[in-house]
One Martini backbone bead per residue (centre of mass of N, CA, C, O) as a GRO file, in nm:
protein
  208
    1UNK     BB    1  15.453   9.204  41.670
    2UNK     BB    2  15.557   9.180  41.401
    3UNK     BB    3  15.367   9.137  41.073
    4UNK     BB    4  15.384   9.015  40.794
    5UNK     BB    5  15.299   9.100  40.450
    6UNK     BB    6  15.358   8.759  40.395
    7UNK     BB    7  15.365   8.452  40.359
    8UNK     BB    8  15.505   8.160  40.424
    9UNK     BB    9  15.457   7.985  40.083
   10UNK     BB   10  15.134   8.043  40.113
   11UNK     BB   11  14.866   7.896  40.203
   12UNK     BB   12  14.970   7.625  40.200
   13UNK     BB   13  15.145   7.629  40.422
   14UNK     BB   14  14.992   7.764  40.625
   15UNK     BB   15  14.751   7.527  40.682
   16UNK     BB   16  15.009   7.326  40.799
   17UNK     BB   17  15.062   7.604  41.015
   18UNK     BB   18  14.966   7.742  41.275
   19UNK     BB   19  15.153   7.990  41.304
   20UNK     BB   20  15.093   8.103  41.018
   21UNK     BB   21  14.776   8.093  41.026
   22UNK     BB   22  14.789   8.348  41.276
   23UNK     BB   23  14.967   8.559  41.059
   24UNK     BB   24  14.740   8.568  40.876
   25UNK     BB   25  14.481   8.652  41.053
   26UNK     BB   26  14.590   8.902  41.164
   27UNK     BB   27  14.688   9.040  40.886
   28UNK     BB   28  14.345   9.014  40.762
   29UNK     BB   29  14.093   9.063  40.981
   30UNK     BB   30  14.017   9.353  40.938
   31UNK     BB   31  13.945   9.367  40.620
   32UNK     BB   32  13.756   9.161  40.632
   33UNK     BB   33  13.567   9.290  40.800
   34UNK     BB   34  13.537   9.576  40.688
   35UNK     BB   35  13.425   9.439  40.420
   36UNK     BB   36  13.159   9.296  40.543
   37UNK     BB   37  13.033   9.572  40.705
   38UNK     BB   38  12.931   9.681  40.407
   39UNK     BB   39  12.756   9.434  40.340
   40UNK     BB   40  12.663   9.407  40.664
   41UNK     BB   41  12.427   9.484  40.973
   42UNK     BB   42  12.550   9.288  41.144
   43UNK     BB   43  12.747   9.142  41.381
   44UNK     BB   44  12.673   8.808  41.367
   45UNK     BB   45  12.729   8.788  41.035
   46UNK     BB   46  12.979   8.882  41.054
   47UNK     BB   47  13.113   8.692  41.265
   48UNK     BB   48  13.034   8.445  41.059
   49UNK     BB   49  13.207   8.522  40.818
   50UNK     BB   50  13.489   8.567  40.927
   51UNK     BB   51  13.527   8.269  40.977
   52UNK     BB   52  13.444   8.127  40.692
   53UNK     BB   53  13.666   8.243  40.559
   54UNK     BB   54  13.897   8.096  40.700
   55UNK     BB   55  13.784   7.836  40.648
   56UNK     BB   56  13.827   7.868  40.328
   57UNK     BB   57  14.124   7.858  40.319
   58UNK     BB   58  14.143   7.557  40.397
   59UNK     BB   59  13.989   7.433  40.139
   60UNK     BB   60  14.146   7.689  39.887
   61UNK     BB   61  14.439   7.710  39.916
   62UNK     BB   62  14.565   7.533  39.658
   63UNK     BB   63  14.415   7.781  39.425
   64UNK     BB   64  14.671   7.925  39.484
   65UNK     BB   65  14.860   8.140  39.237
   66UNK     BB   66  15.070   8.397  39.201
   67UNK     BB   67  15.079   8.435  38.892
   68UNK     BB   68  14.767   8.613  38.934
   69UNK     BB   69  14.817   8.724  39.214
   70UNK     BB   70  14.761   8.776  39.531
   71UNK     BB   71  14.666   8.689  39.860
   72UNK     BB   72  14.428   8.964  39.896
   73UNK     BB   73  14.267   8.877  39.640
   74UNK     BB   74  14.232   8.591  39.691
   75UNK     BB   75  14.063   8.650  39.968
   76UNK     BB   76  13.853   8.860  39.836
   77UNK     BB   77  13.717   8.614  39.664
   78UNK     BB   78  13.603   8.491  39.891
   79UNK     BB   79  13.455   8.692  40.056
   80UNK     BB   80  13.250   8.703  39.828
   81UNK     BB   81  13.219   8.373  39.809
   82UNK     BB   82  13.050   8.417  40.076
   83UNK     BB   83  12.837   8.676  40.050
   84UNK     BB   84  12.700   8.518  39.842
   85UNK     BB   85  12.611   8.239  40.024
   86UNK     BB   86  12.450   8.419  40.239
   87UNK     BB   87  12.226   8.549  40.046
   88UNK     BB   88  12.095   8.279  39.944
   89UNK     BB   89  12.005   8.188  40.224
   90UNK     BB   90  11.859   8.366  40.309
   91UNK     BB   91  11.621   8.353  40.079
   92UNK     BB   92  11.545   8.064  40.170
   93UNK     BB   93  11.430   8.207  40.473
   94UNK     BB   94  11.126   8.176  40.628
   95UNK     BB   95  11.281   8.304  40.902
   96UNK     BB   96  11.429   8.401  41.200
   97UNK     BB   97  11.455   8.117  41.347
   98UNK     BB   98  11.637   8.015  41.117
   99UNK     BB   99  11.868   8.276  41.106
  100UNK     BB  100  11.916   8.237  41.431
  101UNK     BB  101  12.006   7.900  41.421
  102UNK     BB  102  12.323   7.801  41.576
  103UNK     BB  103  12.444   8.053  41.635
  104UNK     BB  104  12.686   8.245  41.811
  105UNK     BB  105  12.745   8.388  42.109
  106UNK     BB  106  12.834   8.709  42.173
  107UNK     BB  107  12.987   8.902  42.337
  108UNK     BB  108  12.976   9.257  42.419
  109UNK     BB  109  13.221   9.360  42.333
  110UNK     BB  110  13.227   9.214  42.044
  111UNK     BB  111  12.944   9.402  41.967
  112UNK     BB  112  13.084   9.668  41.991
  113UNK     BB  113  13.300   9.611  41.767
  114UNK     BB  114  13.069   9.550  41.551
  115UNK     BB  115  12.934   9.807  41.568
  116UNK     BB  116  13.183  10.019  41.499
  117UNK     BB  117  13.215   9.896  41.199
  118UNK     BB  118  12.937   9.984  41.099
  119UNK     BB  119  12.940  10.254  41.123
  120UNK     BB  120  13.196  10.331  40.965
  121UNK     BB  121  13.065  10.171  40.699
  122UNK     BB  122  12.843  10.337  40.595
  123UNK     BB  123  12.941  10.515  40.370
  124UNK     BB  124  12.987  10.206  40.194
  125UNK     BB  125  12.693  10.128  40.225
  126UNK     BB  126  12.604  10.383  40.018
  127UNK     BB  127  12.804  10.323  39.777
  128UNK     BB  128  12.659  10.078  39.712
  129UNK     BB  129  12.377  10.113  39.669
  130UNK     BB  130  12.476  10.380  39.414
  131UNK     BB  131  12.552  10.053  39.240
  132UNK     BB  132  12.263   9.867  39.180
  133UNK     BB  133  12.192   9.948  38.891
  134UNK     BB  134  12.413   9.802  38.781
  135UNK     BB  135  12.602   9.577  38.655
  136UNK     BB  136  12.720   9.343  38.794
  137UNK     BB  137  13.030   9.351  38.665
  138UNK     BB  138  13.086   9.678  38.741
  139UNK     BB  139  12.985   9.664  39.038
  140UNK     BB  140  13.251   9.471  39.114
  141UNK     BB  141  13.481   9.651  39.018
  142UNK     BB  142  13.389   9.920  39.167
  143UNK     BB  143  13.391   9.811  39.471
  144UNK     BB  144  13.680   9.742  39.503
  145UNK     BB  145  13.811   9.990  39.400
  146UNK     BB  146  13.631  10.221  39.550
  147UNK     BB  147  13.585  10.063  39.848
  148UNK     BB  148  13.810   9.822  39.875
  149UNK     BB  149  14.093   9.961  39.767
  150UNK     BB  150  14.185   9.821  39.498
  151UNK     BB  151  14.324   9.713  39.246
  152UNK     BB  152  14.254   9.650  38.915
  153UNK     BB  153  14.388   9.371  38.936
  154UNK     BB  154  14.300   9.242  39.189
  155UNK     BB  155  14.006   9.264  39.122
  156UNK     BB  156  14.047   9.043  38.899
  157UNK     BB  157  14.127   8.829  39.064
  158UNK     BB  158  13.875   8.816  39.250
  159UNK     BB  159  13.749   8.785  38.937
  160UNK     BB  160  13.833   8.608  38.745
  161UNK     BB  161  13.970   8.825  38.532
  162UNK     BB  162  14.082   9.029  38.303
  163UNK     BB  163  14.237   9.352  38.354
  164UNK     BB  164  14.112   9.457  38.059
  165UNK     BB  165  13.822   9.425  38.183
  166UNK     BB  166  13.825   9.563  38.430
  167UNK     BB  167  13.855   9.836  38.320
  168UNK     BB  168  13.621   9.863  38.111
  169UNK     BB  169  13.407   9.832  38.345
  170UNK     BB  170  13.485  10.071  38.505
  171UNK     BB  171  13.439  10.292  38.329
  172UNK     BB  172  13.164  10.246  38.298
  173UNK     BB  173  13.071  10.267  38.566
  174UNK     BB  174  13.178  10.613  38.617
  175UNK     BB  175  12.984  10.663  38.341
  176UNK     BB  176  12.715  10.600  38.502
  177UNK     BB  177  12.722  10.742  38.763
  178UNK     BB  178  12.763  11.051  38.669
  179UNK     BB  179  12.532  11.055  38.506
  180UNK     BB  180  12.336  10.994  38.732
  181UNK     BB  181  12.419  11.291  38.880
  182UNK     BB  182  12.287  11.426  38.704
  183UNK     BB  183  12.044  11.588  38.596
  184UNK     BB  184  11.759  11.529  38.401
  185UNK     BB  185  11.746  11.736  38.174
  186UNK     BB  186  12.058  11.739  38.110
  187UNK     BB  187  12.062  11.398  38.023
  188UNK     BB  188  11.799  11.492  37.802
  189UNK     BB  189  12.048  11.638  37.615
  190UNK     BB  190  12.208  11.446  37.537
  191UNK     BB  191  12.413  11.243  37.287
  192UNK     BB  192  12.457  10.972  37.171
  193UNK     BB  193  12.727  10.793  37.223
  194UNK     BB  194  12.983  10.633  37.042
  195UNK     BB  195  13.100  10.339  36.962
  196UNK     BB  196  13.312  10.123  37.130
  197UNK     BB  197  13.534   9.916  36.931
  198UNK     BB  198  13.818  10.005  37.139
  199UNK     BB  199  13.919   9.904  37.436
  200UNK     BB  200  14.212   9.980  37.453
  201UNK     BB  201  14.178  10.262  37.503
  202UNK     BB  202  14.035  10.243  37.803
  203UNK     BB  203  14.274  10.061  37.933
  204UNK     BB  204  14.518  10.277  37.907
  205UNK     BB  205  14.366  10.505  38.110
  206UNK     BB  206  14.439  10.284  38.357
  207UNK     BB  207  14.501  10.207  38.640
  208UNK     BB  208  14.678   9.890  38.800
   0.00000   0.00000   0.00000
């Protein structure tokens, strides 16, 4: 059965009908999976995110707006602030059995296809690695948009920032990669460039 590409009604709708949020659910848990496989190497990691990402849809349905972003967009920044929240929680953590009481056992099929995702996302999880060293907003808005996928809109949507901002951050972050990556004799001889006065010349040259 084909599922449908948008929500009947939008997430408050979905969360008062079994039926509507299974087609939720089918629609975008395999995106929300490989999410979260980017960002952490555990497969029980990854299935109680990808559980708890929807556990919170059912909690934030209200929150969505439509005239804001999409439906993908404003799920993306759940599962970002469900990954912030698994972080925190880690942190917290003074032992291994602290940090594996009372997860669900996974069946063996189930640990296999969890680890064929993790495999898939290496590459993901290297390009965010070559990402740690930005400042936080410029490595949020370029995770999502280059390891991601989303358009610059949806980026701003799910980090809750205005379009022009979410562009600015990314060029920024483009051109601190960039030259990060070039040998260090080379970055030792550059110029330092003039200050960007009008950001506005900088959003008008990126995609939305």
């Amino acid at each position: 059965m084909k599922i449908p590409s948008t929500s009947r009604g939008g997430p408050a709708a979905v969360v008062r009908d079994p039926a509507l949020f299974e087609e939720f659910y089918r629609r975008h848990v395999d995106a929300m999976t490989r999410f979260l496989a980017r960002r952490v190497d555990d497969p029980h990691t990854v299935a109680d995110l990808t559980a708890e990402v929807f556990l919170a849809v059912i909690d934030s349905a209200h929150t969505y707006d439509a005239a804001r972003g999409s439906e993908t967009a404003w799920l993306y920044g759940i599962a970002r602030n469900t990954v912030s929240a698994e972080r925190r929680r880690a942190a917290r953590e003074s032992a291994l059995s602290t940090r594996i009481a009372g997860r669900r056992l996974l069946e063996q099929d189930d640990i296999t296809r969890l680890e064929e995702k993790l495999v898939a996302e290496n590459e993901g999880r290297r390009a965010l690695l070559a990402m740690a060293e930005l400042p936080d907003g410029e490595r949020a808005v370029l995770e999502l948009v280059a390891v991601d996928q989303l358009t610059v809109t949806e980026a701003a949507r799910a980090l809750g920032i205005r379009p022009v901002t979410a562009r600015v951050r990314l060029h920024r972050a483009r051109k601190s990669l960039t030259r990060a990556a070039r040998p260090t004799a080379e970055r030792e001889t550059d110029v330092p460039p003039h200050p960007v006065t009008d950001t506005s010349t900088l959003a008008a040259g990126s995609t939305a």
